[in-house]
PDB file of C-alpha atoms and ligand atoms in Angstrom:
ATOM      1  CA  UNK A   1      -2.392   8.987 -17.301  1.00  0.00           C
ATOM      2  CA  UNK A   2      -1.806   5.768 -18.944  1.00  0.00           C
ATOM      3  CA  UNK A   3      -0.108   2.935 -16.096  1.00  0.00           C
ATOM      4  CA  UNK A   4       1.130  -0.358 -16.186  1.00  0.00           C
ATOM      5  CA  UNK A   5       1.837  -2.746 -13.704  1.00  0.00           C
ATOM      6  CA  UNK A   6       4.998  -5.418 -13.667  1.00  0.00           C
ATOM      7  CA  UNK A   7       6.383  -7.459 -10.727  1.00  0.00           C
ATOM      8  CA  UNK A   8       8.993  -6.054  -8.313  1.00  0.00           C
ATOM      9  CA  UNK A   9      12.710  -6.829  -8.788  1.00  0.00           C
ATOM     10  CA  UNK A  10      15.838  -6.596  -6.522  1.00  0.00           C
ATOM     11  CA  UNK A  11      17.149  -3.864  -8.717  1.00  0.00           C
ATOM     12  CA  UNK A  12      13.730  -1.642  -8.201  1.00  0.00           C
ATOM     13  CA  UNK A  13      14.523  -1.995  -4.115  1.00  0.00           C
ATOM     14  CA  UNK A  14      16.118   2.168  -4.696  1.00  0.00           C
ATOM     15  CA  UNK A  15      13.457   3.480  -6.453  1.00  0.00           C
ATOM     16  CA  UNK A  16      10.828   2.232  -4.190  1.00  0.00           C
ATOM     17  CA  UNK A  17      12.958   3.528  -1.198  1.00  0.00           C
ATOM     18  CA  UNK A  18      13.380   6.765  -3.152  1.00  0.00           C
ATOM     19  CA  UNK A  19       9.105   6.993  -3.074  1.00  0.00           C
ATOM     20  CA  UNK A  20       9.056   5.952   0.965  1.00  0.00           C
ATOM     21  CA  UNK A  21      11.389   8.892   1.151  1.00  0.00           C
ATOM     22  CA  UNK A  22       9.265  11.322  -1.077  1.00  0.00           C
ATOM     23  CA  UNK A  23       5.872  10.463   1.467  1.00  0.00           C
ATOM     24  CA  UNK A  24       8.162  10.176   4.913  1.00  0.00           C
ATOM     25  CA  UNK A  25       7.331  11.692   7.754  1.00  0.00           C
ATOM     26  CA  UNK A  26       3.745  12.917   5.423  1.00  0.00           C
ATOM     27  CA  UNK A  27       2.683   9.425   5.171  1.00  0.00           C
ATOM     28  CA  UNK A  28       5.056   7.170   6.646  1.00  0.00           C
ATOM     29  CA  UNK A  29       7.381   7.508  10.213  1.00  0.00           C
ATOM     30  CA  UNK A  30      11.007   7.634   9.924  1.00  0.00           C
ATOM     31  CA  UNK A  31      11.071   4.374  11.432  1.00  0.00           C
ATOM     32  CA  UNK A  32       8.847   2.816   9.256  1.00  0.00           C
ATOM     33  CA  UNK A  33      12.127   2.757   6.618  1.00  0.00           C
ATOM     34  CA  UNK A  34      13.857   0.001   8.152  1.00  0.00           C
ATOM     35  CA  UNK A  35      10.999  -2.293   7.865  1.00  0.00           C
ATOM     36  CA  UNK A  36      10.415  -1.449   4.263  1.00  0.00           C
ATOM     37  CA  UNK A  37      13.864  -1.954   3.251  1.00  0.00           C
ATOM     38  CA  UNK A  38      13.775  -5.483   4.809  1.00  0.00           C
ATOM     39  CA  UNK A  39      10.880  -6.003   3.055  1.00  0.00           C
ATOM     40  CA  UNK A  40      12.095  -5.231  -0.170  1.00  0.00           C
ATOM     41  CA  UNK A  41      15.199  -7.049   0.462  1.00  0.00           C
ATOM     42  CA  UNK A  42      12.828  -9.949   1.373  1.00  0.00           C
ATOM     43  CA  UNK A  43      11.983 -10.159  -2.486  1.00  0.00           C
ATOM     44  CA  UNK A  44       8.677 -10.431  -1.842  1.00  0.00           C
ATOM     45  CA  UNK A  45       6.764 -12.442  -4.626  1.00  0.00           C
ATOM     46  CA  UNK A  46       3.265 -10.852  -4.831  1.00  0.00           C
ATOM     47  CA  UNK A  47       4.952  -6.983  -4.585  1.00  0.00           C
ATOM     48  CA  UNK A  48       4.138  -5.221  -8.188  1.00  0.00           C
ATOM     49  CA  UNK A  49       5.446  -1.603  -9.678  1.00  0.00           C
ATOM     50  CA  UNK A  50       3.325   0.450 -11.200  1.00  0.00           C
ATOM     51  CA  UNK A  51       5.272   2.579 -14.140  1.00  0.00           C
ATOM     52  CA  UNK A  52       4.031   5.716 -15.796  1.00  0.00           C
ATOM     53  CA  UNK A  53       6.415   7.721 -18.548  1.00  0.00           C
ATOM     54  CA  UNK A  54       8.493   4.828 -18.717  1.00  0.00           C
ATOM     55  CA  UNK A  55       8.912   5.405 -14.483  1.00  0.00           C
ATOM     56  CA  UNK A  56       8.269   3.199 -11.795  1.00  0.00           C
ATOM     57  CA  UNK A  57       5.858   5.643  -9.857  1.00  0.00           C
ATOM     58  CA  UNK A  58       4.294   3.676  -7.454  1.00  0.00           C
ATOM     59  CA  UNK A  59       3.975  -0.126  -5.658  1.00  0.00           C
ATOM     60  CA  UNK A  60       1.868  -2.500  -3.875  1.00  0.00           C
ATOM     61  CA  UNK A  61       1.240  -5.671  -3.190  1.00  0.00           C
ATOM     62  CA  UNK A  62      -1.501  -8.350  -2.046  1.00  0.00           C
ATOM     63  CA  UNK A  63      -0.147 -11.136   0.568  1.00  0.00           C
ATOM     64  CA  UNK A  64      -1.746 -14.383   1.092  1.00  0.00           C
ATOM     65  CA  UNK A  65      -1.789 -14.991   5.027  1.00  0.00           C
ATOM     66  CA  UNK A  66      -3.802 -17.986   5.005  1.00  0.00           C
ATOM     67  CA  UNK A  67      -6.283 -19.428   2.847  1.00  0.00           C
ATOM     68  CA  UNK A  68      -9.044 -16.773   1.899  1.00  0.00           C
ATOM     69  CA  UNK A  69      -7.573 -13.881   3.582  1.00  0.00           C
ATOM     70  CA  UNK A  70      -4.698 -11.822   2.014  1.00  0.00           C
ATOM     71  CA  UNK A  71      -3.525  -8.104   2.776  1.00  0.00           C
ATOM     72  CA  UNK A  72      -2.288  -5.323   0.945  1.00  0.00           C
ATOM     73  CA  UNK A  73       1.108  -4.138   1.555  1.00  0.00           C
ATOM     74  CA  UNK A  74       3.049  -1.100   1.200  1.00  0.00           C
ATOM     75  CA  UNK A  75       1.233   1.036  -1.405  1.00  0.00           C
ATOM     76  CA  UNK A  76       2.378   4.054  -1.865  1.00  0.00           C
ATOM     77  CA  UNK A  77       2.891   6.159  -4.583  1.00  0.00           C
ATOM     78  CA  UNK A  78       5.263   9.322  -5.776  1.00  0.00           C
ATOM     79  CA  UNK A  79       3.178  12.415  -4.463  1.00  0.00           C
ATOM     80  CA  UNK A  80       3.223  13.998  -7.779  1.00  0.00           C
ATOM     81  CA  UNK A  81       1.270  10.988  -9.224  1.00  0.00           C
ATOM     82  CA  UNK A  82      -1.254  11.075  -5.575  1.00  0.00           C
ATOM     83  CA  UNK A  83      -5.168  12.289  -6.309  1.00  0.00           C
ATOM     84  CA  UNK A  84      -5.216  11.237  -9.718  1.00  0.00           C
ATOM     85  CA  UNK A  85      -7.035   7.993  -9.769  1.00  0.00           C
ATOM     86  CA  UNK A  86      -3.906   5.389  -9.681  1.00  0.00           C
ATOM     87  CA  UNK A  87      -4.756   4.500  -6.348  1.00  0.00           C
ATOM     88  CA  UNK A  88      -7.789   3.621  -7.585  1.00  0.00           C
ATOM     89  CA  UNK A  89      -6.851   1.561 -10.750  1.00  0.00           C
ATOM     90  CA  UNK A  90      -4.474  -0.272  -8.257  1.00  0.00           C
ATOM     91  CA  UNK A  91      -7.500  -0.777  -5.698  1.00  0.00           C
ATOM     92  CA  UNK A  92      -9.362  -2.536  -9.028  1.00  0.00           C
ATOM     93  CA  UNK A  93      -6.540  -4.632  -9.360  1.00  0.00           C
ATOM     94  CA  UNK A  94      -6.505  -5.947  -5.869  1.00  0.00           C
ATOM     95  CA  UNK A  95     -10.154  -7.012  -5.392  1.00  0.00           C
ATOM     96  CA  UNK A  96     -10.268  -8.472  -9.084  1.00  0.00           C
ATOM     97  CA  UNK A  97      -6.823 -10.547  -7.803  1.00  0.00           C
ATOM     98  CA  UNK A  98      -8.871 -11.500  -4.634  1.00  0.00           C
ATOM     99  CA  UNK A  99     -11.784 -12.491  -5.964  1.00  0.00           C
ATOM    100  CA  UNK A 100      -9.970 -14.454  -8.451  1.00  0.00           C
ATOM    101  CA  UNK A 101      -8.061 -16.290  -5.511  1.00  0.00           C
ATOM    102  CA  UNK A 102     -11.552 -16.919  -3.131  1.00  0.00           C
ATOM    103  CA  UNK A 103      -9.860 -14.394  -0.854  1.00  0.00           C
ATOM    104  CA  UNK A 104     -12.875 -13.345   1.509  1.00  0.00           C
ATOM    105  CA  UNK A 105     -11.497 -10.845   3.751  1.00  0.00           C
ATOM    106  CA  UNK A 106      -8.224  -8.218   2.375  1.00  0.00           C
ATOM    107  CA  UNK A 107      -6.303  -6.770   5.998  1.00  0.00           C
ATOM    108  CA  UNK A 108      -4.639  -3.317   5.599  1.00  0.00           C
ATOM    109  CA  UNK A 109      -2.853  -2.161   8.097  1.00  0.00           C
ATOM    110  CA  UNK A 110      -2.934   1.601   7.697  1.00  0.00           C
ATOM    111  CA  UNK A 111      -2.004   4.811   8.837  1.00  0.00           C
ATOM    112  CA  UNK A 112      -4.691   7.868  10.169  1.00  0.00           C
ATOM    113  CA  UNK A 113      -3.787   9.679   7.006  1.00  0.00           C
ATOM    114  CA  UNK A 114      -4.737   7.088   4.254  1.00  0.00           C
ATOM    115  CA  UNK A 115      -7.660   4.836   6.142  1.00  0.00           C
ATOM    116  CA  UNK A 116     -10.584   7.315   4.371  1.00  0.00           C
ATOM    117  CA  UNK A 117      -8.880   5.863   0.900  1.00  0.00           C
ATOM    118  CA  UNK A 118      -9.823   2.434   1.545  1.00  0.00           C
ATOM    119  CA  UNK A 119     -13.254   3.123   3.268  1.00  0.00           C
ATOM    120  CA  UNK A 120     -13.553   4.150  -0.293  1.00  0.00           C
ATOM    121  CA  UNK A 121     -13.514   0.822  -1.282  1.00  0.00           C
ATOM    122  CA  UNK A 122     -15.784  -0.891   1.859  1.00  0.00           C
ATOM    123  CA  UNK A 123     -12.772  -1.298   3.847  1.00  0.00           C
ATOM    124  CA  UNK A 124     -14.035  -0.693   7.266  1.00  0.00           C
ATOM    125  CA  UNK A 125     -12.406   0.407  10.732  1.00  0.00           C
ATOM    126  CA  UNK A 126     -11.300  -2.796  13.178  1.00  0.00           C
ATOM    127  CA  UNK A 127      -9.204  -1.064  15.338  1.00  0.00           C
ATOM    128  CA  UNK A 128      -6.604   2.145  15.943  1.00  0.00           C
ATOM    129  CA  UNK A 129      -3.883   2.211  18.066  1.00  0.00           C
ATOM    130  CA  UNK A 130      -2.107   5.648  19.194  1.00  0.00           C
ATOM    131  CA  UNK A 131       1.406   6.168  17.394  1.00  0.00           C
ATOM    132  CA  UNK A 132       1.091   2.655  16.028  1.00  0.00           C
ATOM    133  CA  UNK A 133       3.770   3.397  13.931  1.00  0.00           C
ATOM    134  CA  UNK A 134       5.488   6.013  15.396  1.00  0.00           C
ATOM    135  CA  UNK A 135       5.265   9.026  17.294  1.00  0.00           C
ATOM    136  CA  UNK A 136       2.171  10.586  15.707  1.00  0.00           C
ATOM    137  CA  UNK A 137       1.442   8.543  13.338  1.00  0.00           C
ATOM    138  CA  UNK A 138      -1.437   6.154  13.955  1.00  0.00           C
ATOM    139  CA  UNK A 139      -2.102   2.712  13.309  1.00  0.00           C
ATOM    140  CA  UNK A 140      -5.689   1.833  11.657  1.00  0.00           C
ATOM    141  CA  UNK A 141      -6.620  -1.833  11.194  1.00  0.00           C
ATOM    142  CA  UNK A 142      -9.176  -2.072   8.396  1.00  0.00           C
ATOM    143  CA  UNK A 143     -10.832  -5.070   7.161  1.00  0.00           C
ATOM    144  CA  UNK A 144     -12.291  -5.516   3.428  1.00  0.00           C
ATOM    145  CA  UNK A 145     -14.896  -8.014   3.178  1.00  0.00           C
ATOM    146  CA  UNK A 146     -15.630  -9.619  -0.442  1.00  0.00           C
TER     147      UNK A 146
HETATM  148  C1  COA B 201      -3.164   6.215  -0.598  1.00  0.00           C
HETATM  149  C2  COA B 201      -2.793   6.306  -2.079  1.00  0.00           C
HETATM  150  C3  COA B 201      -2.182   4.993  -2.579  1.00  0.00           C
HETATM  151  C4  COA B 201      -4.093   6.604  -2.865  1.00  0.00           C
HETATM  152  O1  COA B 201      -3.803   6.720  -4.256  1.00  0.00           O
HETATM  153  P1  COA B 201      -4.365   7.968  -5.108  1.00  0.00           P
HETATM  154  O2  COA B 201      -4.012   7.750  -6.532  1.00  0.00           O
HETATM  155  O3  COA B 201      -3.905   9.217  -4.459  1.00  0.00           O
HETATM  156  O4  COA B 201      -5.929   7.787  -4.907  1.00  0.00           O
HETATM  157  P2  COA B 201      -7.087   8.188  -5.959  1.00  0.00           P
HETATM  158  O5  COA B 201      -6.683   9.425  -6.709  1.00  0.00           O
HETATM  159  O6  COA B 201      -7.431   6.982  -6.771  1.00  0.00           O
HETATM  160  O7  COA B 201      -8.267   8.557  -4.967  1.00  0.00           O
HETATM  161  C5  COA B 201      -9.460   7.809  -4.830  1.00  0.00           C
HETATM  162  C6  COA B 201     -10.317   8.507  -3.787  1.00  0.00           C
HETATM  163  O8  COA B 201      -9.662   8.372  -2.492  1.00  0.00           O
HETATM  164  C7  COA B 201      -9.429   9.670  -1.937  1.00  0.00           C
HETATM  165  N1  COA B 201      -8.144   9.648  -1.249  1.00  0.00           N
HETATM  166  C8  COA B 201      -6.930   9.349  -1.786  1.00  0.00           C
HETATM  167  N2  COA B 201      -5.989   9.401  -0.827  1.00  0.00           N
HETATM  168  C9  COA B 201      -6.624   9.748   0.314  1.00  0.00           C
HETATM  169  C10 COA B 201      -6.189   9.967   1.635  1.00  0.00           C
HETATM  170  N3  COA B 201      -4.898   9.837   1.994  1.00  0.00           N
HETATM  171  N4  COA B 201      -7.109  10.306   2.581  1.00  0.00           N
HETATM  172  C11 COA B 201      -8.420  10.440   2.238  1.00  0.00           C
HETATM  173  N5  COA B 201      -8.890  10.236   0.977  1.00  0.00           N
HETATM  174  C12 COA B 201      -7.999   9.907   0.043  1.00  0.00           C
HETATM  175  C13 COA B 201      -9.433  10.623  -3.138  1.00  0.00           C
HETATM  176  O9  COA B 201      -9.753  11.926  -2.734  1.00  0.00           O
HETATM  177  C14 COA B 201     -10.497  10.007  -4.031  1.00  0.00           C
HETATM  178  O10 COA B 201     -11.768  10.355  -3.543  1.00  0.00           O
HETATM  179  P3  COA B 201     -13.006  10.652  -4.563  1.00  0.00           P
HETATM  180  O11 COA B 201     -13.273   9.324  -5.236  1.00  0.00           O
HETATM  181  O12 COA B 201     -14.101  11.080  -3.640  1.00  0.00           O
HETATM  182  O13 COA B 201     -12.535  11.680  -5.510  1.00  0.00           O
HETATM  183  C15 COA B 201      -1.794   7.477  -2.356  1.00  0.00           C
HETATM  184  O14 COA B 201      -2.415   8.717  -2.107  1.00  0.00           O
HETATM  185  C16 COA B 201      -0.508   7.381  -1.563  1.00  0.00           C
HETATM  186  O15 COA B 201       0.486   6.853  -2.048  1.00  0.00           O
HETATM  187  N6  COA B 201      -0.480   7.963  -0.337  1.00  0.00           N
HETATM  188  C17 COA B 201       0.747   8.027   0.459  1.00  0.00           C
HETATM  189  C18 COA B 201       1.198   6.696   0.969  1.00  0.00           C
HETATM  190  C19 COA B 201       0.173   6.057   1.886  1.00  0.00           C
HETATM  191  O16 COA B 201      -0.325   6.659   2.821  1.00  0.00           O
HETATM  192  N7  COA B 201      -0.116   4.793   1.603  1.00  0.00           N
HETATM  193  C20 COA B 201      -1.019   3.987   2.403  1.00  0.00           C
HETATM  194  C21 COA B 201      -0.229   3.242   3.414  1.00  0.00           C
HETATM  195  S1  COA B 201      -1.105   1.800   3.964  1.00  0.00           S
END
């Protein structure tokens, strides 16, 4: 599957929703669609789409918080699209954008169903907190040190 990656624009706030929606309550609580509409709506600056077939099929982004620590933010792709190595490709593209910016430490704040993906990458456990997010659904701090 052949994916590109372009940064997020007002008009793309839908489509992302429409992939929140596709992985909610799975991956995400009901709640949790308030806060990523306000994010969107934020225009965030370091959010990126990934687009496959001509589709945007997936998004992410890596936040600076302060100098030399950043962390990723809403990934999440269309289920369709999930096990088949994007998340991965994406994953490449965050620690090459880190350790191009001196970024020692990436936060993710995560979920109980998606913090085994980033141990994948040496993210490790910091903390969990019971229905972090939402009635059973978990909050993981991770932290990946470069
Ligand atoms: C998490 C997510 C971005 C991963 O992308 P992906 O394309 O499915 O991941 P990949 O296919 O590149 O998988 C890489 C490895 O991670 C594993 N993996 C992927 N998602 C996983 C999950 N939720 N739990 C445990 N392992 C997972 C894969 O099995 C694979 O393992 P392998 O290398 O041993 O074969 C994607 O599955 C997703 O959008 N999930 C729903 C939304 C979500 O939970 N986002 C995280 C919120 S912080």
């Amino acid at each position: 599957m052949e994916v590109c990656f372009r940064p997020y624009t007002a008009g793309d706030a839908e489509r992302c929703l429409i992939l929140f929606d596709k992985n909610c309550p799975e991956y995400f609580a009901p709640n949790e669609r308030r806060d990523y509409a306000n994010f969107l709506a934020s225009n965030p600056g370091d959010y990126e789409v990934c687009i496959a077939n001509g589709e945007i099929v997936g998004a992410f982004g890596l936040m600076e918080d302060e100098p030399n620590i950043s962390r990723i933010e809403w990934i999440l792709l269309n289920p369709n699209m999930q096990g088949s190595g994007i998340g991965s490709v994406i994953m490449d593209k965050v620690l090459g954008q880190a350790r191009g910016n001196d970024v020692e430490i990436i936060s993710i704040a995560t979920s109980h169903k998606a913090y085994m993906f980033f141990q994948k990458f040496g993210a490790i456990v910091m903390s969990r907190t019971e229905d972090g997010w939402g009635a059973g659904m978990h909050k993981i701090d991770m932290e990946l040190r470069l």
